GROMACS .gro file of C-alpha atoms in nm:
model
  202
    1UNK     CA    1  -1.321   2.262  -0.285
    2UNK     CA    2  -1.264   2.055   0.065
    3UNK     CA    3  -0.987   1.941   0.189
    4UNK     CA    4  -1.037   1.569   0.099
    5UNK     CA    5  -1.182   1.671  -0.265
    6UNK     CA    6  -0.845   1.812  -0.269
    7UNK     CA    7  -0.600   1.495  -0.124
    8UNK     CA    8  -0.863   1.251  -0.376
    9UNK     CA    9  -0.772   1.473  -0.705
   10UNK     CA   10  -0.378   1.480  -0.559
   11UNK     CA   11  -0.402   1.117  -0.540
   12UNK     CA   12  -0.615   0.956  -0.811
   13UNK     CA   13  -0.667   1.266  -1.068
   14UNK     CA   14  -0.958   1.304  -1.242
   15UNK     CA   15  -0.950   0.979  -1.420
   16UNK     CA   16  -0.844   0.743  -1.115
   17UNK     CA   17  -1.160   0.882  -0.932
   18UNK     CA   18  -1.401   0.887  -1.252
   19UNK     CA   19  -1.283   0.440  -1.215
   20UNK     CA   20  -1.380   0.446  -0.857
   21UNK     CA   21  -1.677   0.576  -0.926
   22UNK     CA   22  -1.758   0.359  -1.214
   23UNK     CA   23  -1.651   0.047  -0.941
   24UNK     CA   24  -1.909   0.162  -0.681
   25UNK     CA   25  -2.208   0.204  -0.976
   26UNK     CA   26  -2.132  -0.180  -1.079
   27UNK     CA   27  -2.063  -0.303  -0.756
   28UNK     CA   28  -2.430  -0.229  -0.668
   29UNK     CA   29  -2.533  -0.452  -0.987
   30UNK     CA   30  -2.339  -0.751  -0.797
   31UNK     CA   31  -1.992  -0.706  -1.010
   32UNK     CA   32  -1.703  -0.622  -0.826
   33UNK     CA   33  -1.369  -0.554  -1.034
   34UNK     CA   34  -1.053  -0.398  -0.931
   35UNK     CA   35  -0.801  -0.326  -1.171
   36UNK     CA   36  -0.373  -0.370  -0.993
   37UNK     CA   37  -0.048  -0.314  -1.141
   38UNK     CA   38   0.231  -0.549  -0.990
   39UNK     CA   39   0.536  -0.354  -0.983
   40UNK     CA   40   0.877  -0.487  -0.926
   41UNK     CA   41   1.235  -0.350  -0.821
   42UNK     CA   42   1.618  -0.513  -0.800
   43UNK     CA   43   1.719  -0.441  -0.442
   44UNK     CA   44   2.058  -0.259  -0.462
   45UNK     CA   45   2.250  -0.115  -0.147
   46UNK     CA   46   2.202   0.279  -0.114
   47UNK     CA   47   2.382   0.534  -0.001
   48UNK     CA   48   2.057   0.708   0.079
   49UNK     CA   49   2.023   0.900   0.451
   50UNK     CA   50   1.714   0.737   0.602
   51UNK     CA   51   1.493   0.958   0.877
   52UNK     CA   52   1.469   0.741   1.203
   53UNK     CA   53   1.178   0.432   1.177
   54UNK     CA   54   1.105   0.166   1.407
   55UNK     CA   55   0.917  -0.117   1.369
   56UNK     CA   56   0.575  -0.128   1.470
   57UNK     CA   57   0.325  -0.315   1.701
   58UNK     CA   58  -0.062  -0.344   1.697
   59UNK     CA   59  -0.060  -0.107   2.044
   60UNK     CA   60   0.132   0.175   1.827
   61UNK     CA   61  -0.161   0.160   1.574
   62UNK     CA   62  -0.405   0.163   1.893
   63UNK     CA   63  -0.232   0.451   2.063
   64UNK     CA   64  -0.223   0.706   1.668
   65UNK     CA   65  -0.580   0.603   1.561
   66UNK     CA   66  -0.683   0.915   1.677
   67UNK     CA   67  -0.426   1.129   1.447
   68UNK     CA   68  -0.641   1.095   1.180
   69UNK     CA   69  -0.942   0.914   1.209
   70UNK     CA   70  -1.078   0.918   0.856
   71UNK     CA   71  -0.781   0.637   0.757
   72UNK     CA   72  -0.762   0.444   1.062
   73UNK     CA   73  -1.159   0.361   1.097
   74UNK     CA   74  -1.339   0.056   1.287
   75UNK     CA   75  -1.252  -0.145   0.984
   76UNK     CA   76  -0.888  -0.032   0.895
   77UNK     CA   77  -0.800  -0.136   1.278
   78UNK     CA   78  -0.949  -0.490   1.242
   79UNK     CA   79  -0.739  -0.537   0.920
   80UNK     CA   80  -0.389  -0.435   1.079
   81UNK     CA   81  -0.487  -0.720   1.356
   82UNK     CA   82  -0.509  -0.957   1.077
   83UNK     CA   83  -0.198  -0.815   0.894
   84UNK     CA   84   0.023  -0.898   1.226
   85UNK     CA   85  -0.106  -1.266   1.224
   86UNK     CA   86   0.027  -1.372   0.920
   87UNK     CA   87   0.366  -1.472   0.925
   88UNK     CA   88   0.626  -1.274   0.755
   89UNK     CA   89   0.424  -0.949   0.787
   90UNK     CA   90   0.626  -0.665   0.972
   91UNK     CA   91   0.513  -0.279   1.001
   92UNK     CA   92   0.789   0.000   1.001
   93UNK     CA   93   0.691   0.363   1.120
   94UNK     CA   94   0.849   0.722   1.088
   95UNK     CA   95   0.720   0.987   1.389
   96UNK     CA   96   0.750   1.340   1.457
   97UNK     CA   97   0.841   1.373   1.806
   98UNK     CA   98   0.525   1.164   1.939
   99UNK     CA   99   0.293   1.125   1.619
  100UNK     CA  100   0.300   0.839   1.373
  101UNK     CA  101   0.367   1.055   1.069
  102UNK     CA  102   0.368   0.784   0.792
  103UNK     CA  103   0.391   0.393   0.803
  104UNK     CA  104   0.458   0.064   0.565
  105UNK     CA  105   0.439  -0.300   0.588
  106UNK     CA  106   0.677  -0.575   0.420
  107UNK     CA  107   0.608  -0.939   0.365
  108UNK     CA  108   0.857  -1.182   0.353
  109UNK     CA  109   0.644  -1.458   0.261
  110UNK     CA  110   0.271  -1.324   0.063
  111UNK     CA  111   0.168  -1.063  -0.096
  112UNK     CA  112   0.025  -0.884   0.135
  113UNK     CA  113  -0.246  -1.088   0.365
  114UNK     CA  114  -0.345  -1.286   0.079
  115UNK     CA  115  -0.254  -1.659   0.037
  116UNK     CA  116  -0.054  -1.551  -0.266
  117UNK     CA  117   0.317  -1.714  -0.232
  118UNK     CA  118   0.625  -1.506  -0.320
  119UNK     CA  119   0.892  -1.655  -0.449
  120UNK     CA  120   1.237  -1.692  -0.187
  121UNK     CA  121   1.423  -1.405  -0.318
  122UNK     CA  122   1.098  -1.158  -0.293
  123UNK     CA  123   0.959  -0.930  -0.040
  124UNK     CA  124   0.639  -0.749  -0.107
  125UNK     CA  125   0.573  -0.355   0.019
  126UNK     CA  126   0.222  -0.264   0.089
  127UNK     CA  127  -0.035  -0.055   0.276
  128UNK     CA  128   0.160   0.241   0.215
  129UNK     CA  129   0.018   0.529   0.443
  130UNK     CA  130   0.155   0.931   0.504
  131UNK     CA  131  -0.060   1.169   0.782
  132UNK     CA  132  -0.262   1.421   0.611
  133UNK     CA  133  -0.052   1.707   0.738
  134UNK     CA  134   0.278   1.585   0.588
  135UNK     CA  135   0.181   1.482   0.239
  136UNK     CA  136   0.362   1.596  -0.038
  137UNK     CA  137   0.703   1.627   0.145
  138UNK     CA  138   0.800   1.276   0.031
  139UNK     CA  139   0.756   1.027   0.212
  140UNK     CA  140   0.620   0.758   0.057
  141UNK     CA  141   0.946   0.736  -0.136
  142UNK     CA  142   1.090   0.741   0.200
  143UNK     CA  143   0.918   0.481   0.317
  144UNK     CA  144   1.005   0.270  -0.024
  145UNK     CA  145   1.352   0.343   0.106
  146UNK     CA  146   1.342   0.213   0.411
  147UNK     CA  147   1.158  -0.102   0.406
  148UNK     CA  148   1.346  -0.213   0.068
  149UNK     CA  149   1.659  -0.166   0.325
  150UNK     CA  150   1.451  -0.418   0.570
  151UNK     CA  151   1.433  -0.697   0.326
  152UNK     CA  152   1.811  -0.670   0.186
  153UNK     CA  153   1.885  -0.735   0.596
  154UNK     CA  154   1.621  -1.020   0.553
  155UNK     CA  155   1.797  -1.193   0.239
  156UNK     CA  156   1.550  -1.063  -0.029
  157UNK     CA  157   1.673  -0.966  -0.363
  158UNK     CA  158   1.365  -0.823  -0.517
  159UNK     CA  159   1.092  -0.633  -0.396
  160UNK     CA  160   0.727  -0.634  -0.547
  161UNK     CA  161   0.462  -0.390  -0.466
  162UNK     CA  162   0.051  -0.374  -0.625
  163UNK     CA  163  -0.052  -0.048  -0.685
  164UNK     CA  164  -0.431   0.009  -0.800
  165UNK     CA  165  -0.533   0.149  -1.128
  166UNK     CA  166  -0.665   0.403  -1.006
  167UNK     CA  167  -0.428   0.592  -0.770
  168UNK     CA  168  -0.189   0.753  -0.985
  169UNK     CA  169   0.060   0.907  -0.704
  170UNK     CA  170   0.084   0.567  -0.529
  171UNK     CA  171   0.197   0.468  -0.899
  172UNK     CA  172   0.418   0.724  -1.039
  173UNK     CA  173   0.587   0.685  -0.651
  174UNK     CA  174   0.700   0.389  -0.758
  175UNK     CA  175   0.808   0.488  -1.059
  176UNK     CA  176   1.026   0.727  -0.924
  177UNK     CA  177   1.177   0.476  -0.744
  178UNK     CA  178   1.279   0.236  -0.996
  179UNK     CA  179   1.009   0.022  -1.025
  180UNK     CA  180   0.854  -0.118  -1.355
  181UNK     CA  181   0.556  -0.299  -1.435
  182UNK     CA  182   0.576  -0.662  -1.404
  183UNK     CA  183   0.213  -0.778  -1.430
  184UNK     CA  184  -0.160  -0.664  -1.452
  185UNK     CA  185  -0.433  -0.861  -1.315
  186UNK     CA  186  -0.794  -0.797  -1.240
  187UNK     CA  187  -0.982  -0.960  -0.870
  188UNK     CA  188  -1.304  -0.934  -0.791
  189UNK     CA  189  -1.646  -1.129  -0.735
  190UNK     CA  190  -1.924  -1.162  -0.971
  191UNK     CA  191  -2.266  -1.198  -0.764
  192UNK     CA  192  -2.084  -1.337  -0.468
  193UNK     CA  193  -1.873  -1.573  -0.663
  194UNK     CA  194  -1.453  -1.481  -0.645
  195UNK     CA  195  -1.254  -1.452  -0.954
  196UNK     CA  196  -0.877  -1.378  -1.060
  197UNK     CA  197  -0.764  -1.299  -1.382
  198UNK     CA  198  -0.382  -1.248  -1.431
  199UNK     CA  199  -0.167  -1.090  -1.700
  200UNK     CA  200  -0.400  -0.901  -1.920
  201UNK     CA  201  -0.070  -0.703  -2.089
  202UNK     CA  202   0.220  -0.539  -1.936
   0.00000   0.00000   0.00000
Protein backbone atom coordinates (compact mmCIF):
# COMPACT_ATOMS: atom_id res chain seq x y z
CA UNK A 1 0.00 0.00 0.00
CA UNK A 2 1.44 3.71 -1.04
CA UNK A 3 2.04 6.25 0.87
CA UNK A 4 -1.08 8.35 -0.04
CA UNK A 5 -3.40 5.04 0.03
CA UNK A 6 -2.08 5.18 3.44
CA UNK A 7 -2.66 9.24 4.58
CA UNK A 8 -6.47 8.71 2.50
CA UNK A 9 -7.45 5.55 4.86
CA UNK A 10 -5.77 7.73 8.03
CA UNK A 11 -7.96 10.47 7.02
CA UNK A 12 -11.32 9.39 5.62
CA UNK A 13 -11.40 5.46 6.61
CA UNK A 14 -12.88 3.15 4.57
CA UNK A 15 -16.27 4.63 4.58
CA UNK A 16 -15.30 8.47 4.07
CA UNK A 17 -13.45 7.31 0.84
CA UNK A 18 -16.18 4.61 -0.33
CA UNK A 19 -18.56 8.59 -0.25
CA UNK A 20 -15.93 10.19 -2.32
CA UNK A 21 -16.03 7.76 -4.57
CA UNK A 22 -19.71 7.49 -4.81
CA UNK A 23 -19.46 11.73 -5.34
CA UNK A 24 -17.09 11.38 -8.35
CA UNK A 25 -19.48 8.35 -10.05
CA UNK A 26 -22.59 10.91 -9.78
CA UNK A 27 -20.82 13.88 -10.46
CA UNK A 28 -20.17 12.49 -13.99
CA UNK A 29 -24.14 12.01 -14.34
CA UNK A 30 -24.33 16.01 -13.77
CA UNK A 31 -25.20 15.74 -9.77
CA UNK A 32 -22.88 17.18 -7.55
CA UNK A 33 -23.59 16.72 -3.64
CA UNK A 34 -21.40 17.27 -0.75
CA UNK A 35 -22.43 16.30 2.51
CA UNK A 36 -20.78 19.17 5.78
CA UNK A 37 -21.12 19.10 9.38
CA UNK A 38 -21.08 22.71 10.99
CA UNK A 39 -19.39 22.39 14.17
CA UNK A 40 -19.34 24.94 16.86
CA UNK A 41 -17.19 25.79 20.09
CA UNK A 42 -17.55 28.52 23.23
CA UNK A 43 -14.23 30.34 23.13
CA UNK A 44 -12.77 30.09 26.69
CA UNK A 45 -9.21 31.46 27.71
CA UNK A 46 -6.52 28.52 27.95
CA UNK A 47 -3.81 27.90 29.76
CA UNK A 48 -2.54 25.86 26.85
CA UNK A 49 1.48 26.38 25.70
CA UNK A 50 1.18 27.33 22.02
CA UNK A 51 4.39 26.40 19.52
CA UNK A 52 5.47 29.75 17.79
CA UNK A 53 2.92 30.86 14.57
CA UNK A 54 2.89 33.87 12.60
CA UNK A 55 0.56 35.09 10.43
CA UNK A 56 0.80 34.50 6.92
CA UNK A 57 1.05 36.29 3.47
CA UNK A 58 0.32 35.08 -0.15
CA UNK A 59 4.47 35.25 -0.78
CA UNK A 60 4.86 32.63 2.26
CA UNK A 61 2.44 30.28 0.36
CA UNK A 62 4.56 31.15 -2.93
CA UNK A 63 7.91 30.56 -1.31
CA UNK A 64 6.53 26.49 0.58
CA UNK A 65 4.58 25.37 -2.57
CA UNK A 66 7.30 23.31 -3.27
CA UNK A 67 7.24 21.36 0.29
CA UNK A 68 4.71 19.35 -0.89
CA UNK A 69 3.38 19.78 -4.13
CA UNK A 70 0.53 17.29 -4.21
CA UNK A 71 -1.61 19.92 -1.71
CA UNK A 72 -0.47 23.12 -2.93
CA UNK A 73 -1.27 22.50 -6.87
CA UNK A 74 -1.99 25.19 -9.77
CA UNK A 75 -5.46 25.32 -8.38
CA UNK A 76 -4.93 25.30 -4.50
CA UNK A 77 -2.55 28.53 -5.16
CA UNK A 78 -5.26 30.44 -7.12
CA UNK A 79 -7.74 29.75 -4.22
CA UNK A 80 -5.41 31.13 -1.31
CA UNK A 81 -5.23 34.46 -3.70
CA UNK A 82 -8.89 34.60 -3.46
CA UNK A 83 -8.97 33.64 0.29
CA UNK A 84 -6.67 36.91 1.08
CA UNK A 85 -9.18 39.18 -0.85
CA UNK A 86 -11.99 38.76 1.16
CA UNK A 87 -12.14 40.77 4.07
CA UNK A 88 -11.83 39.28 7.44
CA UNK A 89 -9.80 36.30 6.12
CA UNK A 90 -6.32 35.93 7.95
CA UNK A 91 -3.81 32.79 7.58
CA UNK A 92 -1.68 31.72 10.69
CA UNK A 93 1.40 29.30 10.13
CA UNK A 94 3.64 27.02 12.41
CA UNK A 95 7.43 26.24 10.76
CA UNK A 96 10.23 24.09 11.53
CA UNK A 97 13.22 26.12 11.29
CA UNK A 98 12.49 27.27 7.52
CA UNK A 99 9.49 24.95 6.35
CA UNK A 100 5.81 25.74 6.64
CA UNK A 101 4.95 22.67 8.70
CA UNK A 102 1.13 23.16 9.08
CA UNK A 103 -1.23 26.23 8.46
CA UNK A 104 -5.04 27.61 9.20
CA UNK A 105 -7.19 30.39 8.22
CA UNK A 106 -9.90 32.37 10.41
CA UNK A 107 -12.71 34.54 9.23
CA UNK A 108 -14.01 37.19 11.08
CA UNK A 109 -16.74 37.97 8.85
CA UNK A 110 -17.90 34.52 6.33
CA UNK A 111 -17.60 31.30 6.43
CA UNK A 112 -14.90 30.73 4.71
CA UNK A 113 -14.79 32.56 1.04
CA UNK A 114 -18.36 32.09 0.68
CA UNK A 115 -20.92 34.98 0.90
CA UNK A 116 -22.28 33.21 3.96
CA UNK A 117 -22.55 35.96 6.94
CA UNK A 118 -21.50 35.03 10.49
CA UNK A 119 -23.07 36.38 13.08
CA UNK A 120 -20.84 39.37 15.33
CA UNK A 121 -19.78 37.17 18.05
CA UNK A 122 -18.46 34.28 15.47
CA UNK A 123 -15.27 33.48 13.81
CA UNK A 124 -15.07 30.60 11.45
CA UNK A 125 -11.71 28.12 11.22
CA UNK A 126 -11.06 26.55 7.93
CA UNK A 127 -8.66 25.10 5.37
CA UNK A 128 -6.99 23.25 7.96
CA UNK A 129 -3.62 21.86 6.48
CA UNK A 130 -0.42 19.69 8.35
CA UNK A 131 2.92 18.68 5.93
CA UNK A 132 2.94 15.11 5.14
CA UNK A 133 5.99 14.44 7.23
CA UNK A 134 4.52 15.71 10.53
CA UNK A 135 1.08 14.19 10.57
CA UNK A 136 -0.08 12.45 13.38
CA UNK A 137 1.98 14.46 15.99
CA UNK A 138 -0.98 16.81 16.55
CA UNK A 139 -1.24 19.52 15.05
CA UNK A 140 -4.31 20.17 13.76
CA UNK A 141 -5.48 20.44 17.36
CA UNK A 142 -2.69 22.80 17.60
CA UNK A 143 -3.68 24.78 15.10
CA UNK A 144 -7.50 24.76 16.60
CA UNK A 145 -5.58 26.20 19.52
CA UNK A 146 -4.09 28.83 18.16
CA UNK A 147 -6.36 30.49 15.85
CA UNK A 148 -9.40 30.12 18.47
CA UNK A 149 -6.72 32.34 20.60
CA UNK A 150 -6.72 34.83 17.37
CA UNK A 151 -10.37 35.49 17.44
CA UNK A 152 -10.76 35.88 21.46
CA UNK A 153 -7.94 38.91 20.66
CA UNK A 154 -10.43 39.85 17.79
CA UNK A 155 -13.68 40.03 20.10
CA UNK A 156 -15.24 36.67 18.96
CA UNK A 157 -17.00 34.54 21.39
CA UNK A 158 -17.69 31.50 19.34
CA UNK A 159 -15.93 29.76 16.81
CA UNK A 160 -17.58 27.60 13.93
CA UNK A 161 -15.77 25.28 11.71
CA UNK A 162 -17.44 22.79 8.48
CA UNK A 163 -15.97 19.64 8.38
CA UNK A 164 -16.99 17.20 5.37
CA UNK A 165 -18.74 13.96 5.79
CA UNK A 166 -16.38 12.26 4.69
CA UNK A 167 -13.07 13.02 6.48
CA UNK A 168 -13.37 11.48 9.71
CA UNK A 169 -9.92 12.80 11.39
CA UNK A 170 -10.70 16.40 10.36
CA UNK A 171 -14.00 15.49 12.42
CA UNK A 172 -13.15 13.60 15.43
CA UNK A 173 -10.21 16.66 15.64
CA UNK A 174 -12.75 18.69 16.44
CA UNK A 175 -14.28 16.66 18.62
CA UNK A 176 -11.44 16.41 20.67
CA UNK A 177 -11.46 19.84 20.97
CA UNK A 178 -14.76 20.60 22.25
CA UNK A 179 -16.69 21.06 19.43
CA UNK A 180 -20.30 19.71 18.80
CA UNK A 181 -22.47 19.54 15.95
CA UNK A 182 -24.49 22.50 15.30
CA UNK A 183 -25.91 21.91 11.80
CA UNK A 184 -25.85 19.58 8.67
CA UNK A 185 -26.42 20.84 5.29
CA UNK A 186 -25.93 19.47 1.85
CA UNK A 187 -24.39 22.07 -1.43
CA UNK A 188 -24.05 21.15 -4.61
CA UNK A 189 -25.32 21.68 -8.34
CA UNK A 190 -27.70 19.60 -10.20
CA UNK A 191 -26.81 19.79 -14.11
CA UNK A 192 -25.18 23.15 -13.68
CA UNK A 193 -27.89 24.59 -11.56
CA UNK A 194 -26.60 25.51 -7.56
CA UNK A 195 -28.51 24.30 -4.66
CA UNK A 196 -28.34 24.51 -0.67
CA UNK A 197 -30.14 22.54 1.58
CA UNK A 198 -29.69 23.26 5.37
CA UNK A 199 -30.45 21.36 8.56
CA UNK A 200 -31.25 17.88 7.51
CA UNK A 201 -30.84 16.65 11.52
CA UNK A 202 -28.25 17.33 14.01
Amino acid sequence: MNYRMKDLLRRYGVWGIVQRCWAKGWSLLGLRVERMHLMAHMLIESEDDLPEYRELTMEDFQAHREEDPEWFTPLKMKKLKRYFIVPGNRAFGCFDEDELIAYGWISEQYLGYSNRPLQECDGYLWDDYTHPDYRGRGWHLKLIKIREKELMRRGKVRALSVVANYNRASRRGYQRAGYSLLERYRYGTRWGKPFLRRRYGA
